[in-house]
Amino acid sequence: MLSTLFFYGTLRHLPLLEIVLGRSLNDGDISNATLQGHQPYAVAGESFPIIVTEEGTTEGVIVRNLTETEVARLNFYEGGFDYALKSVPVETSGGIETAEVYFPTPDRWQTAALWSLQDWQNTWGELSCLAAQEAMSFFGQRTDSELDFMFPMIRVRAAQKLQAQRENRAYSPSGFGREDVKSLGFTRPYTQFFGVEEHEFSFKQYDGTASAAVKREVFMGTDAAILLPYDPVRDRVMLVEQFRPGPFVRNDDKPWVLEPIAGRIDPGETPEQSAHREAAEEAGITISALHKIGQCYASPGCSTEYFFMFLAETDLPDDSTGVSGLASESEDIKSYLLSFDELMELVDTMQAANAPLVLCALWLARHRDRLRAAASR
């Protein structure tokens, strides 16, 4: 049996709708339509809308001749956002038609301002299409509740792919680029909060020939903002300590790691905005100035994880330490104050077992005199 659906929100964006459906739409299958007595509102704190029953008109599109499989794909994608289908009459150029519409679960979301498709497309359209490509690859393999759990990190990975194209200062003396790699396909053998992708590719060699097909597993990490809080007046830094599963799984007897403040960059955030947010969440401090230390891959041979590192000027009195972190992310983080000399002693004696900490400390050593002189004026 074929179905007819009316879309008022993000699925009005044709590229996204076709990704979710798994096919291109014919002109005869889709047309503009309106729904009376309803208005689309942005969801507070989110990028998508919900429809509210009130006086007004909702613009949208009606899509006809949808197969059971296509409706199942739509339900899988929309199910993660707590929507359910309901039949309503909509107005088209040919008259009134009955179509199904995704209505939100009652009391699930709080509304903000009226929602704008154009604003959403400008800000979220490209990211949402990338996220949908990964999300729909799990259709038939995962439930919509599992997709609901995975979707925030799927969006983070999509944002990371866009960020990789925005700014890349890396120097490559060979001049080789992405166009010199031929992708031969990939699979996702594992995806939960993090993920692993197995890629097969051939790449250009220095003698000009193409390599044999190579298979590599890549850990799908995230872009992260890393900041070393520094008080140039007191000449001290703040470091945080927390349990880290990496050292534990490596069989390290010291899996609590001393490190700079760090956290993933959320979709829609700049690295600088993330740095300010993480400073408040992990240490309860406010940053007065950020100095970019560098940006680099953590381990490019096997991971997509990418660091944006900062020296963060701040006020660090004696009572600025404590235990903090987000309970929703199972964070239990303790902060410590160290003098500059104590910090460098950790580096020199190799007790600083965290690469970003070493990099940030060495940058501070190089720029410390300038920062202290500026603070004393």
Coordinates of C-alpha atoms in Angstrom, one line a residue:
M1 CA 0.0 0.0 0.0
L2 CA 1.3 3.5 -0.9
S3 CA 1.2 6.4 1.6
T4 CA 1.0 10.2 1.4
L5 CA 2.9 12.3 4.0
F6 CA 3.1 16.0 4.7
F7 CA 6.4 17.4 5.9
Y8 CA 6.7 20.8 7.6
G9 CA 10.1 20.7 9.1
T10 CA 13.6 19.6 8.3
L11 CA 12.4 17.0 5.8
R12 CA 11.2 19.8 3.6
H13 CA 14.9 20.0 2.7
L14 CA 14.9 17.8 -0.4
P15 CA 18.5 16.5 -0.1
L16 CA 17.8 15.3 3.4
L17 CA 14.4 13.8 2.5
E18 CA 16.0 11.8 -0.4
I19 CA 18.7 10.5 1.9
V20 CA 16.1 9.3 4.4
L21 CA 14.0 7.7 1.7
G22 CA 17.0 6.2 -0.1
R23 CA 16.0 7.4 -3.5
S24 CA 15.4 10.5 -5.6
L25 CA 11.9 12.0 -5.8
N26 CA 10.0 12.5 -9.1
D27 CA 8.3 15.9 -9.7
G28 CA 4.9 14.1 -9.7
D29 CA 5.5 12.7 -6.2
I30 CA 6.1 16.0 -4.4
S31 CA 4.4 19.4 -4.3
N32 CA 3.9 22.3 -2.0
A33 CA 1.0 22.2 0.5
T34 CA -0.3 23.9 3.6
L35 CA -1.8 22.8 6.9
Q36 CA -4.3 25.1 8.5
G37 CA -4.7 25.5 12.3
H38 CA -1.1 24.7 13.1
Q39 CA 2.3 26.4 13.4
P40 CA 5.9 25.1 13.4
Y41 CA 8.0 26.1 16.4
A42 CA 11.6 25.5 17.0
V43 CA 12.4 23.2 19.9
A44 CA 14.2 24.9 22.7
G45 CA 17.9 24.0 22.7
E46 CA 17.5 21.9 19.5
S47 CA 17.8 22.5 15.7
F48 CA 14.6 20.9 14.6
P49 CA 10.9 22.0 14.9
I50 CA 7.6 20.6 16.2
I51 CA 4.1 21.4 15.0
V52 CA 1.7 23.0 17.4
T53 CA -2.1 23.2 17.1
E54 CA -3.0 26.8 17.1
E55 CA -4.4 29.5 14.7
G56 CA -2.1 29.9 11.7
T57 CA -0.8 28.2 8.6
T58 CA 2.1 25.8 8.3
E59 CA 3.9 25.7 4.9
G60 CA 5.2 22.3 3.8
V61 CA 5.4 19.7 1.1
I62 CA 3.2 16.7 0.4
V63 CA 4.9 13.5 -0.9
R64 CA 2.8 10.8 -2.5
N65 CA 3.4 7.2 -3.5
L66 CA 5.6 6.3 -0.6
T67 CA 6.2 2.5 -0.2
E68 CA 6.0 0.6 3.1
T69 CA 9.7 0.4 3.2
E70 CA 10.1 4.2 2.6
V71 CA 7.6 4.9 5.4
A72 CA 9.6 2.5 7.6
R73 CA 12.8 4.4 6.8
L74 CA 11.0 7.6 7.7
N75 CA 9.7 6.1 11.0
F76 CA 13.2 4.9 11.8
Y77 CA 14.7 8.4 11.3
E78 CA 11.9 10.3 12.9
G79 CA 11.4 7.8 15.7
G80 CA 14.6 9.0 17.4
F81 CA 13.0 12.5 17.7
D82 CA 9.9 11.1 19.4
Y83 CA 7.4 11.7 16.7
A84 CA 4.3 9.7 15.6
L85 CA 2.2 9.8 12.5
K86 CA -1.3 11.3 12.4
S87 CA -3.7 11.8 9.5
V88 CA -4.7 15.4 8.7
P89 CA -6.3 17.3 5.7
V90 CA -3.8 19.5 3.9
E91 CA -4.4 22.0 1.1
T92 CA -2.7 21.6 -2.3
S93 CA -3.0 23.3 -5.7
G94 CA -5.4 20.5 -6.6
G95 CA -7.6 20.7 -3.5
I96 CA -7.8 19.1 -0.1
E97 CA -5.8 15.8 0.4
T98 CA -5.5 13.6 3.4
A99 CA -1.9 13.1 4.5
E100 CA 0.0 11.8 7.5
V101 CA 2.1 14.2 9.6
Y102 CA 4.7 13.6 12.2
F103 CA 3.4 15.0 15.5
P104 CA 5.6 15.2 18.6
T105 CA 5.0 13.1 21.7
P106 CA 2.9 15.3 24.0
D107 CA 5.0 17.3 26.6
R108 CA 8.2 15.9 25.2
W109 CA 9.6 19.2 24.0
Q110 CA 9.5 22.8 25.0
T111 CA 9.0 25.3 22.2
A112 CA 11.0 28.5 21.4
A113 CA 10.3 30.9 18.5
L114 CA 8.6 30.1 15.2
W115 CA 10.8 27.9 13.1
S116 CA 12.3 29.1 9.8
L117 CA 13.3 26.6 7.1
Q118 CA 15.7 29.0 5.5
D119 CA 17.5 29.7 8.8
W120 CA 17.8 26.0 9.5
Q121 CA 19.1 25.3 6.0
N122 CA 21.7 28.0 6.3
T123 CA 22.9 26.7 9.7
W124 CA 22.2 23.0 9.8
G125 CA 21.3 21.8 6.3
E126 CA 24.7 20.4 5.2
L127 CA 25.4 18.9 8.6
S128 CA 22.0 17.2 8.8
C129 CA 22.5 15.6 5.4
L130 CA 25.9 14.2 6.5
A131 CA 24.4 13.0 9.8
A132 CA 21.5 11.4 8.0
Q133 CA 23.8 9.4 5.7
E134 CA 25.4 7.7 8.7
A135 CA 22.1 7.4 10.6
M136 CA 20.3 5.7 7.7
S137 CA 23.1 3.2 7.2
F138 CA 21.8 1.6 10.4
F139 CA 18.3 1.1 9.0
G140 CA 17.3 -2.6 9.4
Q141 CA 20.2 -3.1 11.8
R142 CA 19.3 -0.9 14.8
T143 CA 16.1 0.1 16.5
D144 CA 14.9 3.7 16.5
S145 CA 15.7 3.9 20.3
E146 CA 19.2 2.8 19.6
L147 CA 19.5 5.5 16.9
D148 CA 18.2 8.0 19.4
F149 CA 21.1 7.2 21.7
M150 CA 23.6 7.3 18.9
F151 CA 22.4 10.4 17.1
P152 CA 24.1 13.1 19.2
M153 CA 27.5 11.6 18.4
I154 CA 26.5 11.0 14.8
R155 CA 25.9 14.8 14.5
V156 CA 29.3 15.5 16.2
R157 CA 31.0 13.3 13.6
A158 CA 29.1 15.2 10.8
A159 CA 30.2 18.5 12.3
Q160 CA 33.8 17.2 12.4
K161 CA 33.7 16.4 8.7
L162 CA 32.6 20.0 7.9
Q163 CA 35.2 21.5 10.2
A164 CA 37.9 19.5 8.4
Q165 CA 37.0 21.4 5.2
R166 CA 36.8 24.9 6.8
E167 CA 40.3 25.4 8.1
N168 CA 43.4 23.3 7.4
R169 CA 46.8 24.9 7.9
A170 CA 48.8 21.7 7.6
Y171 CA 51.9 21.8 5.4
S172 CA 52.3 18.9 3.0
P173 CA 55.6 19.2 1.0
S174 CA 54.5 16.5 -1.5
G175 CA 51.5 18.5 -2.7
F176 CA 49.4 15.3 -2.6
G177 CA 45.8 15.8 -1.6
R178 CA 42.5 14.1 -1.0
E179 CA 42.1 13.7 -4.8
D180 CA 45.1 11.4 -4.8
V181 CA 43.2 8.8 -2.8
K182 CA 40.7 6.4 -4.3
S183 CA 38.1 5.1 -1.9
L184 CA 37.2 1.4 -2.5
G185 CA 34.4 1.3 0.1
F186 CA 34.0 1.1 3.8
T187 CA 32.0 -0.6 6.5
R188 CA 31.1 0.3 10.1
P189 CA 31.8 -2.8 12.2
Y190 CA 31.1 -1.0 15.5
T191 CA 29.2 2.1 16.4
Q192 CA 27.8 3.1 19.8
F193 CA 28.9 6.3 21.5
F194 CA 32.1 6.1 19.5
G195 CA 32.6 4.2 16.4
V196 CA 35.1 2.3 14.2
E197 CA 35.1 2.4 10.4
E198 CA 37.0 -0.1 8.2
H199 CA 38.1 1.6 4.9
E200 CA 39.7 0.2 1.8
F201 CA 41.6 2.6 -0.4
S202 CA 44.4 3.0 -2.8
F203 CA 46.7 6.1 -2.6
K204 CA 49.2 7.8 -4.8
Q205 CA 52.8 6.8 -4.1
Y206 CA 55.9 9.0 -4.3
D207 CA 56.9 7.3 -7.6
G208 CA 53.6 8.3 -9.1
T209 CA 52.0 4.9 -9.1
A210 CA 48.9 3.9 -7.2
S211 CA 49.3 1.6 -4.1
A212 CA 47.7 -1.8 -3.9
A213 CA 44.4 -1.8 -2.1
V214 CA 44.9 -1.2 1.6
K215 CA 42.5 -1.9 4.5
R216 CA 42.6 0.2 7.6
E217 CA 40.4 0.5 10.7
V218 CA 39.9 4.1 11.9
F219 CA 38.6 5.1 15.3
M220 CA 36.0 7.8 14.9
G221 CA 36.9 10.3 17.5
T222 CA 35.8 13.9 17.8
D223 CA 37.2 17.3 17.4
A224 CA 38.2 18.6 20.9
A225 CA 39.0 21.9 22.5
I226 CA 41.9 21.7 25.0
L227 CA 42.9 24.5 27.3
L228 CA 45.5 25.1 29.9
P229 CA 44.3 27.7 32.4
Y230 CA 47.1 30.0 33.4
D231 CA 47.1 32.9 35.8
P232 CA 50.0 35.2 34.6
V233 CA 49.9 37.3 37.8
R234 CA 50.3 34.3 40.2
D235 CA 52.3 32.4 37.6
R236 CA 50.3 29.2 38.2
V237 CA 48.2 26.8 36.1
M238 CA 45.2 24.6 36.8
L239 CA 45.2 21.0 35.8
V240 CA 42.4 18.5 36.1
E241 CA 42.5 14.8 37.0
Q242 CA 40.0 12.1 36.1
F243 CA 39.7 8.4 35.3
R244 CA 40.6 7.5 31.7
P245 CA 39.7 4.1 30.2
G246 CA 42.6 4.2 27.7
P247 CA 45.4 3.8 30.2
F248 CA 43.3 1.3 32.2
V249 CA 42.7 -0.9 29.1
R250 CA 46.5 -0.6 28.3
N251 CA 47.1 -2.2 31.8
D252 CA 48.5 1.1 33.2
D253 CA 48.4 1.1 37.0
K254 CA 47.7 4.9 37.0
P255 CA 44.5 5.3 35.0
W256 CA 43.7 8.6 36.7
V257 CA 45.4 11.1 34.4
L258 CA 46.5 14.7 35.1
E259 CA 45.7 16.8 32.0
P260 CA 44.5 20.2 30.7
I261 CA 40.7 20.9 30.6
A262 CA 39.3 19.3 27.4
G263 CA 36.1 18.3 25.8
R264 CA 34.4 17.6 22.5
I265 CA 33.3 20.5 20.2
D266 CA 29.5 20.3 19.9
P267 CA 27.7 20.9 16.5
G268 CA 27.3 24.6 16.0
E269 CA 30.1 25.5 18.4
T270 CA 33.4 27.1 17.5
P271 CA 36.5 25.7 19.2
E272 CA 36.7 28.9 21.2
Q273 CA 33.1 28.6 22.4
S274 CA 33.7 25.0 23.4
A275 CA 36.8 26.1 25.4
H276 CA 34.8 28.6 27.4
R277 CA 32.0 26.1 28.0
E278 CA 34.4 23.3 29.1
A279 CA 36.2 25.7 31.5
A280 CA 32.9 26.3 33.3
E281 CA 31.8 22.7 33.2
E282 CA 35.0 21.0 34.3
A283 CA 36.5 23.5 36.6
G284 CA 34.0 26.2 37.3
I285 CA 36.3 29.0 36.0
T286 CA 35.8 31.9 33.7
I287 CA 38.3 32.6 30.9
S288 CA 39.4 36.2 30.2
A289 CA 41.5 35.6 27.1
L290 CA 42.3 32.6 24.8
H291 CA 45.7 32.2 23.0
K292 CA 45.7 29.6 20.3
I293 CA 48.5 27.1 20.8
G294 CA 47.9 24.9 17.9
Q295 CA 45.6 22.4 16.1
C296 CA 46.6 18.9 15.2
Y297 CA 45.6 15.3 14.9
A298 CA 46.1 13.2 18.0
S299 CA 47.0 10.0 16.2
P300 CA 46.5 10.3 12.4
G301 CA 47.5 6.7 11.7
C302 CA 44.4 5.3 13.3
S303 CA 42.0 8.1 14.5
T304 CA 40.0 11.1 13.3
E305 CA 40.4 12.8 16.7
Y306 CA 41.6 16.4 16.2
F307 CA 42.8 18.9 18.9
F308 CA 42.3 22.7 19.1
M309 CA 44.6 23.7 21.9
F310 CA 44.6 27.0 23.8
L311 CA 46.3 28.8 26.7
A312 CA 43.5 30.3 28.7
E313 CA 44.2 33.4 30.8
T314 CA 42.2 33.4 34.0
D315 CA 42.2 34.2 37.7
L316 CA 43.4 31.3 39.8
P317 CA 43.2 32.1 43.6
D318 CA 43.9 29.5 46.2
D319 CA 40.2 28.5 46.6
S320 CA 39.6 28.0 42.9
T321 CA 40.0 24.2 42.9
G322 CA 37.4 21.6 43.6
V323 CA 35.5 18.6 42.2
S324 CA 33.2 19.1 39.2
G325 CA 32.0 17.7 35.9
L326 CA 28.6 16.8 34.4
A327 CA 26.8 13.9 36.1
S328 CA 25.0 13.3 32.7
E329 CA 28.4 12.4 31.2
S330 CA 29.6 10.4 34.3
E331 CA 32.3 13.0 34.9
D332 CA 34.1 13.1 38.2
I333 CA 36.9 15.7 37.8
K334 CA 39.2 17.2 40.4
S335 CA 41.3 20.3 39.8
Y336 CA 44.7 21.2 41.1
L337 CA 46.9 24.3 41.1
L338 CA 50.6 24.1 40.2
S339 CA 53.2 26.7 39.9
F340 CA 54.9 27.1 36.5
D341 CA 58.0 25.5 38.0
E342 CA 56.0 22.5 39.3
L343 CA 54.4 22.1 35.8
M344 CA 57.8 22.1 34.1
E345 CA 59.2 19.6 36.6
L346 CA 56.4 17.2 35.6
V347 CA 57.3 17.7 32.0
D348 CA 61.1 17.3 32.6
T349 CA 60.7 14.2 34.7
M350 CA 58.1 12.7 32.3
Q351 CA 55.4 12.6 35.0
A352 CA 53.2 14.5 32.6
A353 CA 51.7 11.5 30.8
N354 CA 49.4 13.4 28.5
A355 CA 50.5 14.7 25.1
P356 CA 48.4 17.9 25.0
L357 CA 49.6 18.8 28.5
V358 CA 53.2 18.5 27.4
L359 CA 52.5 20.6 24.3
C360 CA 50.7 23.3 26.2
A361 CA 53.4 23.4 28.9
L362 CA 56.1 23.9 26.3
W363 CA 54.1 26.6 24.5
L364 CA 53.7 28.4 27.9
A365 CA 57.4 28.1 28.6
R366 CA 58.1 29.9 25.3
H367 CA 55.5 32.7 25.8
R368 CA 55.4 33.0 29.6
D369 CA 57.6 36.2 29.8
R370 CA 55.4 38.0 27.3
L371 CA 52.1 37.0 29.0
R372 CA 53.4 38.0 32.5
A373 CA 54.7 41.3 31.2
A374 CA 51.4 42.1 29.6
A375 CA 49.5 41.2 32.8
S376 CA 51.7 43.5 34.9
R377 CA 50.8 46.7 32.9

